[in-house]
Amino acid sequence: MNLRTFLGLTAVAHIALAWLVRLNARKRGDDATGWVVATLLTGIVGAVGYALRGR
């Protein structure tokens, strides 16, 4: 796997995680804009932070 493929897959994963955070926030009636941005920038770290905050 070359660097371009790795970076592309990483970007897709970050976008997918951010989308899931957004869907969950809408379901809860929350505004998770900050968590979506954090997830786009950090990936799993932002998604886990959002999940832990919601408990």
CSV table of N, CA, C and O in Angstrom, one decimal:
chain,number,residue,atom,x,y,z
A,1,MET,N,0.9,-1.2,0.0
A,1,MET,CA,0.0,0.0,0.0
A,1,MET,C,0.9,1.2,0.0
A,1,MET,O,1.8,1.4,0.8
A,2,ASN,N,0.6,2.1,-0.9
A,2,ASN,CA,1.4,3.3,-1.0
A,2,ASN,C,0.8,4.4,-0.1
A,2,ASN,O,-0.3,4.3,0.4
A,3,LEU,N,1.6,5.5,0.0
A,3,LEU,CA,1.1,6.6,0.9
A,3,LEU,C,-0.2,7.2,0.5
A,3,LEU,O,-1.0,7.6,1.3
A,4,ARG,N,-0.3,7.4,-0.8
A,4,ARG,CA,-1.6,8.0,-1.4
A,4,ARG,C,-2.8,7.2,-1.0
A,4,ARG,O,-3.8,7.7,-0.6
A,5,THR,N,-2.7,5.9,-1.1
A,5,THR,CA,-3.8,5.0,-0.8
A,5,THR,C,-4.1,5.1,0.7
A,5,THR,O,-5.3,5.1,1.1
A,6,PHE,N,-3.1,5.0,1.5
A,6,PHE,CA,-3.2,5.1,3.0
A,6,PHE,C,-3.9,6.4,3.4
A,6,PHE,O,-4.9,6.4,4.2
A,7,LEU,N,-3.5,7.5,2.8
A,7,LEU,CA,-4.1,8.8,3.1
A,7,LEU,C,-5.5,8.9,2.7
A,7,LEU,O,-6.4,9.4,3.4
A,8,GLY,N,-5.8,8.3,1.5
A,8,GLY,CA,-7.2,8.3,1.0
A,8,GLY,C,-8.1,7.5,1.9
A,8,GLY,O,-9.2,7.9,2.2
A,9,LEU,N,-7.6,6.3,2.3
A,9,LEU,CA,-8.4,5.4,3.2
A,9,LEU,C,-8.6,6.1,4.6
A,9,LEU,O,-9.7,6.0,5.2
A,10,THR,N,-7.6,6.8,5.1
A,10,THR,CA,-7.7,7.5,6.3
A,10,THR,C,-8.7,8.6,6.2
A,10,THR,O,-9.6,8.8,7.1
A,11,ALA,N,-8.7,9.4,5.1
A,11,ALA,CA,-9.7,10.4,4.9
A,11,ALA,C,-11.1,9.9,4.9
A,11,ALA,O,-12.1,10.4,5.5
A,12,VAL,N,-11.3,8.8,4.2
A,12,VAL,CA,-12.6,8.1,4.1
A,12,VAL,C,-13.1,7.7,5.5
A,12,VAL,O,-14.3,7.9,5.9
A,13,ALA,N,-12.2,7.1,6.3
A,13,ALA,CA,-12.5,6.7,7.6
A,13,ALA,C,-12.9,7.8,8.5
A,13,ALA,O,-13.9,7.8,9.3
A,14,HIS,N,-12.2,9.0,8.4
A,14,HIS,CA,-12.5,10.1,9.2
A,14,HIS,C,-13.9,10.7,8.8
A,14,HIS,O,-14.7,11.1,9.7
A,15,ILE,N,-14.2,10.7,7.5
A,15,ILE,CA,-15.5,11.2,7.1
A,15,ILE,C,-16.6,10.3,7.5
A,15,ILE,O,-17.6,10.8,8.0
A,16,ALA,N,-16.4,9.0,7.4
A,16,ALA,CA,-17.4,8.1,7.9
A,16,ALA,C,-17.7,8.2,9.4
A,16,ALA,O,-18.8,8.2,9.8
A,17,LEU,N,-16.6,8.3,10.2
A,17,LEU,CA,-16.8,8.5,11.6
A,17,LEU,C,-17.5,9.8,11.9
A,17,LEU,O,-18.4,9.8,12.8
A,18,ALA,N,-17.2,10.9,11.3
A,18,ALA,CA,-17.8,12.1,11.5
A,18,ALA,C,-19.3,12.1,11.1
A,18,ALA,O,-20.2,12.6,11.8
A,19,TRP,N,-19.6,11.4,10.0
A,19,TRP,CA,-21.0,11.2,9.6
A,19,TRP,C,-21.8,10.4,10.6
A,19,TRP,O,-22.9,10.8,11.0
A,20,LEU,N,-21.2,9.4,11.2
A,20,LEU,CA,-21.9,8.6,12.2
A,20,LEU,C,-22.1,9.4,13.5
A,20,LEU,O,-23.2,9.3,14.1
A,21,VAL,N,-21.1,10.3,13.9
A,21,VAL,CA,-21.3,11.1,15.0
A,21,VAL,C,-22.4,12.1,14.8
A,21,VAL,O,-23.3,12.3,15.6
A,22,ARG,N,-22.5,12.7,13.6
A,22,ARG,CA,-23.6,13.6,13.2
A,22,ARG,C,-24.9,12.9,13.2
A,22,ARG,O,-25.9,13.5,13.7
A,23,LEU,N,-25.0,11.7,12.7
A,23,LEU,CA,-26.3,11.0,12.7
A,23,LEU,C,-26.8,10.7,14.1
A,23,LEU,O,-27.9,10.9,14.5
A,24,ASN,N,-25.8,10.3,15.0
A,24,ASN,CA,-26.2,10.0,16.4
A,24,ASN,C,-26.6,11.3,17.1
A,24,ASN,O,-27.6,11.3,17.9
A,25,ALA,N,-25.9,12.4,16.8
A,25,ALA,CA,-26.3,13.7,17.5
A,25,ALA,C,-27.7,14.1,17.1
A,25,ALA,O,-28.4,14.6,17.9
A,26,ARG,N,-28.0,14.0,15.8
A,26,ARG,CA,-29.3,14.3,15.3
A,26,ARG,C,-30.4,13.5,16.0
A,26,ARG,O,-31.5,14.0,16.4
A,27,LYS,N,-30.1,12.2,16.1
A,27,LYS,CA,-31.0,11.3,16.8
A,27,LYS,C,-31.3,11.7,18.2
A,27,LYS,O,-32.4,11.6,18.7
A,28,ARG,N,-30.3,12.2,18.9
A,28,ARG,CA,-30.4,12.6,20.3
A,28,ARG,C,-30.9,14.1,20.4
A,28,ARG,O,-31.3,14.5,21.5
A,29,GLY,N,-30.9,14.8,19.3
A,29,GLY,CA,-31.4,16.2,19.4
A,29,GLY,C,-30.3,17.1,19.8
A,29,GLY,O,-30.5,18.2,20.3
A,30,ASP,N,-29.0,16.7,19.7
A,30,ASP,CA,-27.8,17.5,20.2
A,30,ASP,C,-27.2,18.2,19.0
A,30,ASP,O,-27.3,17.8,17.8
A,31,ASP,N,-26.5,19.3,19.3
A,31,ASP,CA,-25.7,20.0,18.3
A,31,ASP,C,-24.2,19.5,18.6
A,31,ASP,O,-23.6,19.8,19.6
A,32,ALA,N,-23.7,18.7,17.7
A,32,ALA,CA,-22.4,18.1,17.8
A,32,ALA,C,-21.4,18.6,16.8
A,32,ALA,O,-20.5,17.9,16.4
A,33,THR,N,-21.6,19.9,16.4
A,33,THR,CA,-20.7,20.5,15.4
A,33,THR,C,-19.2,20.4,15.8
A,33,THR,O,-18.4,20.0,15.0
A,34,GLY,N,-18.9,20.7,17.0
A,34,GLY,CA,-17.6,20.6,17.5
A,34,GLY,C,-17.0,19.2,17.5
A,34,GLY,O,-15.9,19.0,17.2
A,35,TRP,N,-17.9,18.2,17.8
A,35,TRP,CA,-17.4,16.8,17.8
A,35,TRP,C,-17.2,16.3,16.4
A,35,TRP,O,-16.3,15.5,16.1
A,36,VAL,N,-18.0,16.8,15.5
A,36,VAL,CA,-17.9,16.4,14.1
A,36,VAL,C,-16.5,17.0,13.5
A,36,VAL,O,-15.8,16.2,12.9
A,37,VAL,N,-16.2,18.2,13.9
A,37,VAL,CA,-14.9,18.8,13.5
A,37,VAL,C,-13.8,18.0,14.1
A,37,VAL,O,-12.8,17.7,13.4
A,38,ALA,N,-13.9,17.8,15.4
A,38,ALA,CA,-12.9,17.0,16.1
A,38,ALA,C,-12.7,15.6,15.5
A,38,ALA,O,-11.5,15.2,15.3
A,39,THR,N,-13.7,15.0,15.1
A,39,THR,CA,-13.6,13.7,14.5
A,39,THR,C,-13.0,13.8,13.1
A,39,THR,O,-12.2,12.9,12.7
A,40,LEU,N,-13.4,14.8,12.3
A,40,LEU,CA,-12.7,15.0,11.0
A,40,LEU,C,-11.2,15.1,11.1
A,40,LEU,O,-10.5,14.6,10.3
A,41,LEU,N,-10.8,15.9,12.2
A,41,LEU,CA,-9.4,16.2,12.3
A,41,LEU,C,-8.6,15.0,13.0
A,41,LEU,O,-7.4,14.8,12.7
A,42,THR,N,-9.3,14.3,13.9
A,42,THR,CA,-8.5,13.3,14.7
A,42,THR,C,-9.0,11.9,14.5
A,42,THR,O,-8.4,11.0,15.1
A,43,GLY,N,-10.1,11.7,13.9
A,43,GLY,CA,-10.6,10.3,13.6
A,43,GLY,C,-11.2,9.7,14.8
A,43,GLY,O,-12.1,10.3,15.5
A,44,ILE,N,-10.7,8.6,15.2
A,44,ILE,CA,-11.3,7.8,16.3
A,44,ILE,C,-11.2,8.5,17.6
A,44,ILE,O,-12.1,8.3,18.4
A,45,VAL,N,-10.2,9.3,17.8
A,45,VAL,CA,-10.1,10.1,19.1
A,45,VAL,C,-11.4,11.0,19.3
A,45,VAL,O,-12.0,11.0,20.3
A,46,GLY,N,-11.8,11.7,18.2
A,46,GLY,CA,-13.0,12.5,18.3
A,46,GLY,C,-14.2,11.7,18.5
A,46,GLY,O,-15.1,12.1,19.3
A,47,ALA,N,-14.4,10.6,17.8
A,47,ALA,CA,-15.5,9.7,17.9
A,47,ALA,C,-15.6,9.1,19.3
A,47,ALA,O,-16.7,9.1,19.9
A,48,VAL,N,-14.5,8.7,19.9
A,48,VAL,CA,-14.5,8.1,21.2
A,48,VAL,C,-14.9,9.2,22.2
A,48,VAL,O,-15.6,9.0,23.2
A,49,GLY,N,-14.3,10.4,22.0
A,49,GLY,CA,-14.6,11.5,22.9
A,49,GLY,C,-16.1,11.9,22.9
A,49,GLY,O,-16.7,12.1,24.0
A,50,TYR,N,-16.7,11.9,21.7
A,50,TYR,CA,-18.1,12.1,21.6
A,50,TYR,C,-18.9,11.0,22.3
A,50,TYR,O,-19.9,11.3,23.1
A,51,ALA,N,-18.5,9.7,22.1
A,51,ALA,CA,-19.2,8.6,22.7
A,51,ALA,C,-19.2,8.7,24.3
A,51,ALA,O,-20.1,8.4,25.0
A,52,LEU,N,-18.0,9.0,24.8
A,52,LEU,CA,-17.8,9.1,26.2
A,52,LEU,C,-18.6,10.3,26.8
A,52,LEU,O,-19.1,10.2,27.9
A,53,ARG,N,-18.7,11.4,26.1
A,53,ARG,CA,-19.4,12.5,26.6
A,53,ARG,C,-20.9,12.2,26.7
A,53,ARG,O,-21.6,12.7,27.5
A,54,GLY,N,-21.4,11.4,25.8
A,54,GLY,CA,-22.8,11.1,25.7
A,54,GLY,C,-23.3,10.2,26.8
A,54,GLY,O,-24.5,10.0,27.0
A,55,ARG,N,-22.4,9.6,27.5
A,55,ARG,CA,-22.8,8.6,28.6
A,55,ARG,C,-23.0,9.3,29.9
A,55,ARG,O,-22.5,10.3,30.2
